[in-house]
Coordinates of C-alpha atoms and ligand atoms in Angstrom, one line a residue:
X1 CA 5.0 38.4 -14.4
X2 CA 1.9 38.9 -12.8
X3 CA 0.7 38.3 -8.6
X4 CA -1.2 35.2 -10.0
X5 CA 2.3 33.9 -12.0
X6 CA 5.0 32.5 -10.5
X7 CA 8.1 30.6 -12.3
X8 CA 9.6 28.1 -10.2
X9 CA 11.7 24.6 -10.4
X10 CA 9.5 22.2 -9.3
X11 CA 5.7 22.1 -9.4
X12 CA 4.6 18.5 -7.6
X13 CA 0.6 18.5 -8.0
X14 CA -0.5 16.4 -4.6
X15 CA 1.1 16.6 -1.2
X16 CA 0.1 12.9 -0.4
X17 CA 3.0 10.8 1.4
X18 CA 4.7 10.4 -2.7
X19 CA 4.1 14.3 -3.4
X20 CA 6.1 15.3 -0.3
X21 CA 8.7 12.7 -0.6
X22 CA 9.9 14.0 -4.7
X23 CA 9.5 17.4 -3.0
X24 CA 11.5 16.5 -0.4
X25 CA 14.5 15.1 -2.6
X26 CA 14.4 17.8 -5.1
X27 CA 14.2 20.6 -2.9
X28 CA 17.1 19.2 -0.9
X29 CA 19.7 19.9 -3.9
X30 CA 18.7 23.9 -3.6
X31 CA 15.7 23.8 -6.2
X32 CA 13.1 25.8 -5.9
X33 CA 10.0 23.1 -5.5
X34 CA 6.3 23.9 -4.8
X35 CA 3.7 21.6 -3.5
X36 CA 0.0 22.1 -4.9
X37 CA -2.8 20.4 -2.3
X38 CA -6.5 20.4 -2.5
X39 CA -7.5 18.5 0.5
X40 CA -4.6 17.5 3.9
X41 CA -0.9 17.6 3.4
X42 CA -0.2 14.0 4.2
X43 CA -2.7 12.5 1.6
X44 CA -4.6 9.1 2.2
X45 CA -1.7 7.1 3.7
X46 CA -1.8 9.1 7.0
X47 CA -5.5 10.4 7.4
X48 CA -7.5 7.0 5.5
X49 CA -5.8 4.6 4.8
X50 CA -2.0 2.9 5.9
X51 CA -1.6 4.8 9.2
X52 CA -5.5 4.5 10.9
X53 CA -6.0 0.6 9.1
X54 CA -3.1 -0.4 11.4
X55 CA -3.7 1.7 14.4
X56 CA -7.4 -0.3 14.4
X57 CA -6.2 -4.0 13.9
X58 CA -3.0 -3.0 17.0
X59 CA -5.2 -3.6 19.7
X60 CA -7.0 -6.9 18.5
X61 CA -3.7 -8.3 17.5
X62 CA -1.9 -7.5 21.2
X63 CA -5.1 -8.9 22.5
X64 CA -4.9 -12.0 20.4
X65 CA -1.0 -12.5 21.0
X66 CA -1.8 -12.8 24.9
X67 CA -4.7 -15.2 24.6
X68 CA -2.2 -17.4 23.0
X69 CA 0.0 -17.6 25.7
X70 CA -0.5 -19.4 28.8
X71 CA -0.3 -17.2 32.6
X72 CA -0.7 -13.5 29.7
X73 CA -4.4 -15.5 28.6
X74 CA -5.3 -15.2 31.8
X75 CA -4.9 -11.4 32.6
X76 CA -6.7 -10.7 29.9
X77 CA -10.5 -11.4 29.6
X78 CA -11.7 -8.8 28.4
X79 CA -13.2 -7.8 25.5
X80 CA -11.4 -4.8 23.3
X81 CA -12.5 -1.4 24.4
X82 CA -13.7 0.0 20.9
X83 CA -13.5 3.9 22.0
X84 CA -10.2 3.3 23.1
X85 CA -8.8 1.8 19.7
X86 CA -10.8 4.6 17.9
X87 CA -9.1 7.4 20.0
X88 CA -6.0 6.1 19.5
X89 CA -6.4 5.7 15.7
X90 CA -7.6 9.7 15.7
X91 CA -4.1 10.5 17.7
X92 CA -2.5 9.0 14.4
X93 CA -4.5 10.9 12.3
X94 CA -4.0 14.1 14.1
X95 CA -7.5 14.5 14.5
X96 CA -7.2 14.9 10.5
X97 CA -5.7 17.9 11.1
X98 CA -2.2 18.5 8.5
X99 CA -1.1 21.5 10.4
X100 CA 2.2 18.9 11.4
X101 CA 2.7 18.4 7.7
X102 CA 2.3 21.4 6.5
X103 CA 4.8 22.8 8.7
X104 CA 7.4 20.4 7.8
X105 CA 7.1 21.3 4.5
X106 CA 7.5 24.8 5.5
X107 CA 10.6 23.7 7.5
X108 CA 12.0 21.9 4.6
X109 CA 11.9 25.1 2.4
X110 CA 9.1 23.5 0.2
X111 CA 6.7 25.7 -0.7
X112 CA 2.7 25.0 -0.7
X113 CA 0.0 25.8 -2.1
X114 CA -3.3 25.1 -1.7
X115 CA -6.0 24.6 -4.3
X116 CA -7.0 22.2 -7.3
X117 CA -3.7 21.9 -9.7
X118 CA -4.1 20.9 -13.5
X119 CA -1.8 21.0 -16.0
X120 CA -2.4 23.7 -18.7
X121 CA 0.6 23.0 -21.2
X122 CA 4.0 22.1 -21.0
X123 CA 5.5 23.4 -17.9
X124 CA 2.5 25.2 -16.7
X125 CA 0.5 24.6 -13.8
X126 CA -3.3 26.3 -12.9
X127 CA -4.2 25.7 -9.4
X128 CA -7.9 26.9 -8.4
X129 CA -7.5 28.5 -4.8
X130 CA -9.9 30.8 -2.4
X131 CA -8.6 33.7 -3.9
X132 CA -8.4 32.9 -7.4
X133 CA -6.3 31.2 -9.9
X134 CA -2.3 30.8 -9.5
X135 CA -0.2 30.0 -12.6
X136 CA 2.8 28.2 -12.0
X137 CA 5.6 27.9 -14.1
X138 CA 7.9 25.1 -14.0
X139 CA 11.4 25.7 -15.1
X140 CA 12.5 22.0 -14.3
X141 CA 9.8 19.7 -14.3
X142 CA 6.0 18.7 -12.8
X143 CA 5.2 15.7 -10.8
X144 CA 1.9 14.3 -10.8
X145 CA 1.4 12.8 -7.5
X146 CA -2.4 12.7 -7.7
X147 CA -3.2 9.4 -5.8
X148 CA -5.8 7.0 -6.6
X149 CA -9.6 6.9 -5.4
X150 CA -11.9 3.9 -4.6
X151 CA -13.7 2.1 -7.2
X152 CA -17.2 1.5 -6.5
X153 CA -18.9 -0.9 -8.7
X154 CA -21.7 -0.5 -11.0
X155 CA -24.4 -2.4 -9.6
X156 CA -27.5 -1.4 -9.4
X157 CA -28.4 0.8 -6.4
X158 CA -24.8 0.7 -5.1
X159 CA -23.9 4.4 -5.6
X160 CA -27.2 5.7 -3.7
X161 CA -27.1 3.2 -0.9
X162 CA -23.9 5.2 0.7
X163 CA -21.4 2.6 1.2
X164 CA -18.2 3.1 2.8
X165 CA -15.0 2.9 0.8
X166 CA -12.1 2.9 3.0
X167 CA -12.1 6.4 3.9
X168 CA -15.5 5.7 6.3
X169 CA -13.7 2.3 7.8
X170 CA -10.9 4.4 8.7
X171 CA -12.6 7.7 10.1
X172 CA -15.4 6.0 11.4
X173 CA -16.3 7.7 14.9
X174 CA -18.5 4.3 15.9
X175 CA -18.4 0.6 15.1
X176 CA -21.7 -0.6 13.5
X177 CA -23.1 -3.8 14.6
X178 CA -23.1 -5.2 11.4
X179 CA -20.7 -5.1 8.8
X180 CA -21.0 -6.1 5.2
X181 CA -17.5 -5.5 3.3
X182 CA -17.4 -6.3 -0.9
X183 CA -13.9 -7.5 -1.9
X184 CA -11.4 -10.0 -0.9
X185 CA -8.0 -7.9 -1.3
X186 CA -5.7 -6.2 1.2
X187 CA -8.3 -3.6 2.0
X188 CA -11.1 -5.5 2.8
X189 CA -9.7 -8.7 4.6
X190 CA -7.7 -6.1 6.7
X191 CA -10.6 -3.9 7.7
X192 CA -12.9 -6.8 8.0
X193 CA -10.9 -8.2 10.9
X194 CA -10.5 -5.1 12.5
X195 CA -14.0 -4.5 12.8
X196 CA -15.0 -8.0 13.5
X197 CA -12.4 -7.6 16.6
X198 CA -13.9 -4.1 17.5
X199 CA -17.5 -6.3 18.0
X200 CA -19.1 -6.0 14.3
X201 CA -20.7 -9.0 12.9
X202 CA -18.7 -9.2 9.9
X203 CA -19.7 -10.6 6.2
X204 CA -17.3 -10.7 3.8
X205 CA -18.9 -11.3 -0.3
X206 CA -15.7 -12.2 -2.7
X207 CA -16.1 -13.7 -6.1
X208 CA -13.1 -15.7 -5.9
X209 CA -10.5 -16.6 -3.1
X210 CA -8.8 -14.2 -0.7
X211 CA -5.7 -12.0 -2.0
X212 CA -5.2 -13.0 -5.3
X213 CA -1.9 -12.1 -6.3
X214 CA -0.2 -13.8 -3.5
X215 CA 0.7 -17.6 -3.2
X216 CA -2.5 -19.4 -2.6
X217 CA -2.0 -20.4 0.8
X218 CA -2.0 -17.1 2.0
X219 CA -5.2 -16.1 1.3
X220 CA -6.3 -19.7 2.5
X221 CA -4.4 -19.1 6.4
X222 CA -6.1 -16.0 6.6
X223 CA -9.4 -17.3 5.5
X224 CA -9.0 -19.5 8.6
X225 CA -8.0 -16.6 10.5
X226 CA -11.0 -14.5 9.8
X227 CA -13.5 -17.9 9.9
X228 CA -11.9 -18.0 13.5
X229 CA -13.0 -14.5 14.5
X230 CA -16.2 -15.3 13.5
X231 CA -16.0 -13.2 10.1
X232 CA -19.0 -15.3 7.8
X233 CA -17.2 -15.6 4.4
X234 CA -19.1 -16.0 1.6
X235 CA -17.1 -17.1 -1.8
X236 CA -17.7 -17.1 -5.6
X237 CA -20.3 -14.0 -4.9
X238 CA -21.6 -11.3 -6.6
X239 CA -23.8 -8.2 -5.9
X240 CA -26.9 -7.7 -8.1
X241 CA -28.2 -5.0 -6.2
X242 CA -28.0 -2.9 -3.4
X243 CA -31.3 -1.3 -1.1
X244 CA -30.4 0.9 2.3
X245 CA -33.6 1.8 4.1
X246 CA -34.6 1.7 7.7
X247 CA -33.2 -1.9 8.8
X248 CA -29.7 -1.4 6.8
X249 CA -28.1 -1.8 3.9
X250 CA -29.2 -5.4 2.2
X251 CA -27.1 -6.7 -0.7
X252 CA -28.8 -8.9 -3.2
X253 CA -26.0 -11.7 -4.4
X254 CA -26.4 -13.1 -8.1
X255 CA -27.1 -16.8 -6.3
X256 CA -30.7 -15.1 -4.9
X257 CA -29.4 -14.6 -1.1
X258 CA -29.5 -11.7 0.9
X259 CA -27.3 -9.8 3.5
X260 CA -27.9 -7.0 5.4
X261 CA -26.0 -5.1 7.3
X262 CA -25.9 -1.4 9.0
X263 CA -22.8 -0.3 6.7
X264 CA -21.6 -1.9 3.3
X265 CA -17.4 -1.2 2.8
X266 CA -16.6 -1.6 -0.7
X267 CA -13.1 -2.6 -1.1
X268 CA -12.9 -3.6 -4.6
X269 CA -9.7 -1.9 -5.8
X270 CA -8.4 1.7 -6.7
X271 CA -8.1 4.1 -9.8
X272 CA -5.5 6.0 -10.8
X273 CA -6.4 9.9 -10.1
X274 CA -5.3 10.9 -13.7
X275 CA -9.1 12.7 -14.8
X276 CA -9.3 16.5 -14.4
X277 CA -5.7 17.3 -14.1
X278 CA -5.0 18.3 -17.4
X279 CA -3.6 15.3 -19.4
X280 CA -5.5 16.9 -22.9
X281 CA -3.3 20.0 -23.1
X282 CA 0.2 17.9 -23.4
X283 CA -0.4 15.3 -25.8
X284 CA -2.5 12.8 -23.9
X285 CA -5.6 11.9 -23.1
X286 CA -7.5 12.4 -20.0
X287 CA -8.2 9.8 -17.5
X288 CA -6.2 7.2 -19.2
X289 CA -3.5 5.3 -17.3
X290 CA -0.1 6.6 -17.5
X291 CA 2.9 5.0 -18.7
X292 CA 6.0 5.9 -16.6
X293 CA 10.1 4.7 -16.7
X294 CA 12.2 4.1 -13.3
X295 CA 12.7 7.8 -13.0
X296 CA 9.1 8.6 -12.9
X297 CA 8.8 10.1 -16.5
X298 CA 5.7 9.7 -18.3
X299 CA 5.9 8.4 -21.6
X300 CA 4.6 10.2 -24.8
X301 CA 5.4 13.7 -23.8
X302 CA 8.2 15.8 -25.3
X303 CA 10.5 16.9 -23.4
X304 CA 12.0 15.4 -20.3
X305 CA 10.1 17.7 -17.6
X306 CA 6.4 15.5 -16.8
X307 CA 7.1 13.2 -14.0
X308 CA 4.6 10.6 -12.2
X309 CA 4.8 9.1 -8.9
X310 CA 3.1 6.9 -6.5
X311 CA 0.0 5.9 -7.2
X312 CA -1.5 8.0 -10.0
X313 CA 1.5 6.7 -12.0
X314 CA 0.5 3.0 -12.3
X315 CA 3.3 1.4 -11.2
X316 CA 2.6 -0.4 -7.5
X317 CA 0.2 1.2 -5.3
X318 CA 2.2 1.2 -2.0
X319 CA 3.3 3.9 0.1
X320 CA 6.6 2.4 0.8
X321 CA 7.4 1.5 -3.0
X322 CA 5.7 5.1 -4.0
X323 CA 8.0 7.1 -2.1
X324 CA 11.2 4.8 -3.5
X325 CA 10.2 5.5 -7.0
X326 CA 9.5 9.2 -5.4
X327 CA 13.1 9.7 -4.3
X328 CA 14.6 8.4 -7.9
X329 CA 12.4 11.1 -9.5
X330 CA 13.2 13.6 -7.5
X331 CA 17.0 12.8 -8.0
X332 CA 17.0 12.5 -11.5
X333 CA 15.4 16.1 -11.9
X334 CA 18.4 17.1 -9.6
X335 CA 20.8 15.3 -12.4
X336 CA 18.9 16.7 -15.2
X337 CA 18.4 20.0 -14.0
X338 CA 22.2 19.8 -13.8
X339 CA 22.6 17.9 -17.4
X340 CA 24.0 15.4 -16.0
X341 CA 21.4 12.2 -16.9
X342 CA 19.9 12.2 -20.1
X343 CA 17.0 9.7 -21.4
X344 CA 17.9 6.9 -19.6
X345 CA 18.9 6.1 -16.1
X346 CA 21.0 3.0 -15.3
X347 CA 19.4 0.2 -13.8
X348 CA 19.9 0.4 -9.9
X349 CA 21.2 3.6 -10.0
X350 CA 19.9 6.7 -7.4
X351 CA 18.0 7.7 -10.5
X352 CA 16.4 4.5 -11.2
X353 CA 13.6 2.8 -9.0
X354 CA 14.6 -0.6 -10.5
X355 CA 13.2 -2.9 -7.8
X356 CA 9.8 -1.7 -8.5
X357 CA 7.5 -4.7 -9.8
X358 CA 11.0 -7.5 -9.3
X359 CA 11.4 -6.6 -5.5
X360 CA 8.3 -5.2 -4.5
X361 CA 8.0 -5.7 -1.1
X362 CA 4.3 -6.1 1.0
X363 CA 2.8 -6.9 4.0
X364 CA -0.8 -7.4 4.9
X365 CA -1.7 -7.0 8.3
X366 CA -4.0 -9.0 9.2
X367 CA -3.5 -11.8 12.0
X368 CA -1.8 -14.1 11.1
X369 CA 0.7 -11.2 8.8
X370 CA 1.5 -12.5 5.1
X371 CA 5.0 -10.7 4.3
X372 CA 5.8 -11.0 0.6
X373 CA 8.8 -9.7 -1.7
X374 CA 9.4 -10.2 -5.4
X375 CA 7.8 -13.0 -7.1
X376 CA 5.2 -15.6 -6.7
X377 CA 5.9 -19.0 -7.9
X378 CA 3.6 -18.7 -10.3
X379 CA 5.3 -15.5 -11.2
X380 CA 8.5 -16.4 -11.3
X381 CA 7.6 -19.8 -13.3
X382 CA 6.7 -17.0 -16.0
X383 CA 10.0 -15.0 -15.9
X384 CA 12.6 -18.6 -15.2
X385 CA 13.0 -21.4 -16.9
X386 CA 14.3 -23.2 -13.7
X387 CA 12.3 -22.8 -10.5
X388 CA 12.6 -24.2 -7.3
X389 CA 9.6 -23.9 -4.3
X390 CA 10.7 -24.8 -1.3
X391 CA 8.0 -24.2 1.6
X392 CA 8.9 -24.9 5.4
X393 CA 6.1 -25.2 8.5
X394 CA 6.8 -21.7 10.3
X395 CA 5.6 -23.4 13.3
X396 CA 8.0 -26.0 13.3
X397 CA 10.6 -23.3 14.1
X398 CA 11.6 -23.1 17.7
X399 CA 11.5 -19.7 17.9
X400 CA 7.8 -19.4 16.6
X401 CA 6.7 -22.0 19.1
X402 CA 7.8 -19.7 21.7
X403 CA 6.0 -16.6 20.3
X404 CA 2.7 -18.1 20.4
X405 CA 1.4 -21.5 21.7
X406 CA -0.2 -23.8 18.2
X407 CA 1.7 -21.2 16.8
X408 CA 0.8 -21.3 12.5
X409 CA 2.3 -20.2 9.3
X410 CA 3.9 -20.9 6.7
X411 CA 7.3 -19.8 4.4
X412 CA 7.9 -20.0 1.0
X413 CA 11.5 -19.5 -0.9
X414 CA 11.6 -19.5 -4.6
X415 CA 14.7 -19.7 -6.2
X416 CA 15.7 -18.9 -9.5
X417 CA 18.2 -22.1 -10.2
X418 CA 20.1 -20.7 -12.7
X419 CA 21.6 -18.2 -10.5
X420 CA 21.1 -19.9 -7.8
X421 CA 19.3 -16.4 -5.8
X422 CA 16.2 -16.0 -4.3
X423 CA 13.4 -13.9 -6.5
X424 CA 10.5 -14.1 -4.0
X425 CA 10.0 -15.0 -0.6
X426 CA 6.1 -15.3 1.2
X427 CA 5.9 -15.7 5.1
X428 CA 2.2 -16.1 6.7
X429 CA 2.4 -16.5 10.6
X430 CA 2.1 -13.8 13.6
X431 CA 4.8 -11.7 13.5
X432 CA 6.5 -12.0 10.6
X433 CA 6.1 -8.5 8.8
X434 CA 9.2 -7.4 10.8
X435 CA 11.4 -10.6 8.7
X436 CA 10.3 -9.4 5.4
X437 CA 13.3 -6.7 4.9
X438 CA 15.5 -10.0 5.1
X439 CA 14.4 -10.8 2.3
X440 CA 14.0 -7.8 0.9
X441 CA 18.0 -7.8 1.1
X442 CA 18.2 -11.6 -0.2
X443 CA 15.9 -10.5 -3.6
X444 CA 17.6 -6.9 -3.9
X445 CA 20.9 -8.1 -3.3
X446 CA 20.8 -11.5 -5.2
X447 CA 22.7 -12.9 -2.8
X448 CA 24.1 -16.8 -3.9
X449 CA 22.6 -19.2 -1.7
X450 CA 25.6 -20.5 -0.7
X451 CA 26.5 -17.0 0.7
X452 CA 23.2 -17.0 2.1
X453 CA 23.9 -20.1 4.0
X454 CA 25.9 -18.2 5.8
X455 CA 23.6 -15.8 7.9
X456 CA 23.7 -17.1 11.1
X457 CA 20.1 -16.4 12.6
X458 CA 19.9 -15.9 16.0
X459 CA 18.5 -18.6 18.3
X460 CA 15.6 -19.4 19.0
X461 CA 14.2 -16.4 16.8
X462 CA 11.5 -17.1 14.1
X463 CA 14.2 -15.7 11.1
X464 CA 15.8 -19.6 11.9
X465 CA 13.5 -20.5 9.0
X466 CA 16.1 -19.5 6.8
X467 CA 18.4 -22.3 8.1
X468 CA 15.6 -24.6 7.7
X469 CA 14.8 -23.3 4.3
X470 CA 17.7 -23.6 2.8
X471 CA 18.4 -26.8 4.4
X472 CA 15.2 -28.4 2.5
X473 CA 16.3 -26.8 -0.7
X474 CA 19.5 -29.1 -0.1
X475 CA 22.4 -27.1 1.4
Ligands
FAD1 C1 -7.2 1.3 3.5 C2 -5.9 1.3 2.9 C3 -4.8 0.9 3.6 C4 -3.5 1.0 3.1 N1 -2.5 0.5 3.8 C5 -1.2 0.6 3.3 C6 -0.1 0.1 4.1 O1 -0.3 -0.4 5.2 N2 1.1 0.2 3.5 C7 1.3 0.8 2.3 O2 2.5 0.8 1.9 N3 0.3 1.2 1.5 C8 -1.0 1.1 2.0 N4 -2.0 1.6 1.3 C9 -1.7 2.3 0.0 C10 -1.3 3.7 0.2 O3 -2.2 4.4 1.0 C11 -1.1 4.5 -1.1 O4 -0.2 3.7 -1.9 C12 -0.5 5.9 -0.8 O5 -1.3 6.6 0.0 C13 -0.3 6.6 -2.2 O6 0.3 7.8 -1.9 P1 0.2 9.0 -3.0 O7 1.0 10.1 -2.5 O8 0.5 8.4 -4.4 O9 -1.3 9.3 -3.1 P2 -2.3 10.0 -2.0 O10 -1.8 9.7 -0.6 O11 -3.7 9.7 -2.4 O12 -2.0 11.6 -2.2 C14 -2.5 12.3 -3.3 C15 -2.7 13.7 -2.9 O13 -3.0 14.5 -4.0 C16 -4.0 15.4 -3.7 N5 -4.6 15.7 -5.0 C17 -5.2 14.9 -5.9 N6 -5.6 15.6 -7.0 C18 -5.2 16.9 -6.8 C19 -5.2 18.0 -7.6 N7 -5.7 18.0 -8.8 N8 -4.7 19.2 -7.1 C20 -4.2 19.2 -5.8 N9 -4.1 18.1 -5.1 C21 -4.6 17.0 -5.5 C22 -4.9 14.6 -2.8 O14 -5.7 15.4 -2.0 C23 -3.9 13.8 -2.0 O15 -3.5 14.5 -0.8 C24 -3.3 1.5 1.8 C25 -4.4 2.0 1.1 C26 -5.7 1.9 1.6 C27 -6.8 2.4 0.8

């Protein structure tokens, strides 16, 4: 075998937060695993995107929490101190530097290498480098962990105006004056409150309602929530066009209005990185979506040995739900390395990332939080015949009156009646994301109701709404 050539185990193409979490669990079993990077070990979630979002809406929401209380409102009156936030988002960043991630995969035995990986046949991995192209060989199996990049509409002058897509909101060394965000998902209603609380005038165009996807009044709550910052929402919106000259970047809307701002965020969803790493030369075609199982295998590819994780693989694009179905794959290549797992995993085994999709847990962090796990109402009228939606006024619960004066939100329980087990649970209020994993163990777990009834919560803490839930649902 040649300099260029090496034959190892593993071959995982991206070193985002999925890439070195399959390394990570395959390597641990004594395979031999190498990482292939073309840009920072660490990927999107801790340079661009999970890790800097939140470290720029911490400050606003501390600031926020205090104004709501009486004798803490009146220490602070101030206004945020922008440099201050954007400081402390670069410390989470590391000044985008990966040296820290690249040494823990060193200290994890992983190997890395850095270049553009595609896949050139079964088992066989080029990766473009400085110095030339390496071959790698997989003996076991490759993992695409690719990512996803922003989607930028076509409308017309939208590609040459230079908008930012997340990556600019979350680097961003200065906070414009004006700030024009396109979308009304996660993304943009999280960096449009940031920003509005770091002083930009904030505009947000959506053509329909906030989050779609969750329960309804959670995009409506934080709707309110923005409207209160002074965030001007426009609704049932589209871009025509798009001009940046000397005064800004002005959006044309299909209704004949104008906004202009100094930057435009487009936050209009993401696309799965799977053009230009090599789909052609095993079977399927390039750029299309994949198709994977629970243990990450992609579908139409013979043999057991091409894996997908996170969110090239279309399954949910979350770091925390990537890096579950990241630690099934890489524990089923252990297994069938070792011939011990054939096709087909069992449901809810180490091999299988069965919750994905049914107990998918999210939070959006915006002020207030919405915290969601499993199913929407609406989702879950799709999958039961028998539903039951019981809501309950978070702020009716003593210990949410004490976290915030006028304390608001909301919780939802939906209940499959048959079994008698929660399948989806929504809280919106200050506060709640930490509650979520709760539920997360109610949905996972299926715990009866009646069990359920059991869980004491602590007094007077906010998780009391499970008393009151379950007391409205009629135990
Ligand atoms: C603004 C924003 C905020 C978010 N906040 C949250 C949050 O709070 N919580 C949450 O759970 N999720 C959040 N997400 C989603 C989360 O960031 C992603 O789900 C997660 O980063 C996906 O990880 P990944 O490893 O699949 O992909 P990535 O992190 O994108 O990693 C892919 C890696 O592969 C590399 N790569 C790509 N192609 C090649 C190639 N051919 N050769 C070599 N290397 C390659 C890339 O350089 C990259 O490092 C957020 C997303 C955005 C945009």
């Amino acid at each position: 075998m040649s300099e260029t050539e090496r034959e190892v185990d593993v071959v995982v193409i991206g070193a985002g937060s999925v890439g070195e979490n399959v390394a990570d669990r395959a390597g641990r079993t004594g395979l031999e695993v190498v990482v292939v990077e073309n840009e920072l070990v660490g990927g999107e979630c801790s340079y661009w995107a999970c890790m800097p979002s939140k470290a720029l809406l911490r400050s606003g929401q501390a600031l926020a929490a205090a104004r709501r209380l009486p004798g803490a409102a009146e220490a602070v009156t101030g206004r945020l101190d922008a440099a201050k936030v954007l400081a402390r988002r670069t410390v989470f960043t590391s000044g985008w530097d990966d040296a820290g991630q690249a040494g823990w995969l060193d200290s994890a035995g992983l190997g890395l290498v850095r270049g553009t990986g595609r896949l050139a046949g079964p088992r066989r991995v080029e990766v473009q480098t400085e110095q030339g192209t390496v071959t790698l060989l997989a003996r076991q199996a490759v993992v695409l962990a690719t990512g996803s990049s922003p989607v930028v509409p076509d409308v017309e002058g939208l590609a040459e105006s230079r908008p930012w897509t997340s990556r600019e909101a979350t680097s961003a060394d200065a906070v414009p004056a004006r700030l024009a965000v396109l979308g009304g998902g996660v993304v943009a209603v999280e960096l449009a409150q940031a920003y509005a609380r770091l002083g930009s005038q904030v505009t947000v165009l959506v053509r329909s309602g906030l989050l779609g996807g969750q329960e309804d009044f959670a995009g409506e709550l934080v709707a309110e929530a923005l409207h209160a910052d002074g965030i001007d929402l426009r609704f049932g919106v589209s871009p025509v066009s798009v001009h940046r000259d000397a005064d800004g970047v002005t959006v044309t809307l299909d209704g004949g209005d104008t906004v202009t701002a100094d930057e435009l965020l487009v936050a209009t969803g993401r696309r799965a990185n799977t053009a230009g790493v090599g789909l052609e030369t095993v079977g399927l075609t390039d750029g299309d979506p994949l198709t994977v199982d629970d243990t990450g295998l992609v579908a139409g590819v013979e043999g057991r040995w091409l894996y997908a994780t996170g969110d090239v693989s279309g399954r949910v694009k979350l770091t925390h739900q990537g890096k579950y179905d990241a630690r099934a794959a890489g524990d089923a290549i252990t297994a069938r390395a070792a011939g011990e797992l054939g096709d087909v995993a069992a449901p809810w085994s180490r091999y299988a990332a069965t919750a994905t999709g049914p107990a998918t847990p999210q939070v959006v962090f915006t002020d207030p939080e919405v915290a969601q796990v499993g199913l929407t109402s609406e989702q879950a009228r799709e999958a039961y015949a028998n539903v039951k939606v019981v809501d309950y006024d978070l702020g009716a619960v003593a210990g949410a009156s004490l976290v915030a004066d006028g304390y608001t939100g909301k919780a939802r329980m939906v209940v499959d009646e048959d079994r008698r087990v929660v399948v989806g649970m929504t809280f919106v209020g200050q506060d709640v994301a930490e509650m979520l994993h709760s539920a997360t163990i109610a949905v996972v777990g299926e715990v009866p109701l009646d069990r359920l009834w059991h869980a004491v919560p602590g007094y007077p803490t906010m998780s009391e709404v499970w008393l009151r839930l379950l007391e409205t649902y009629g135990l």
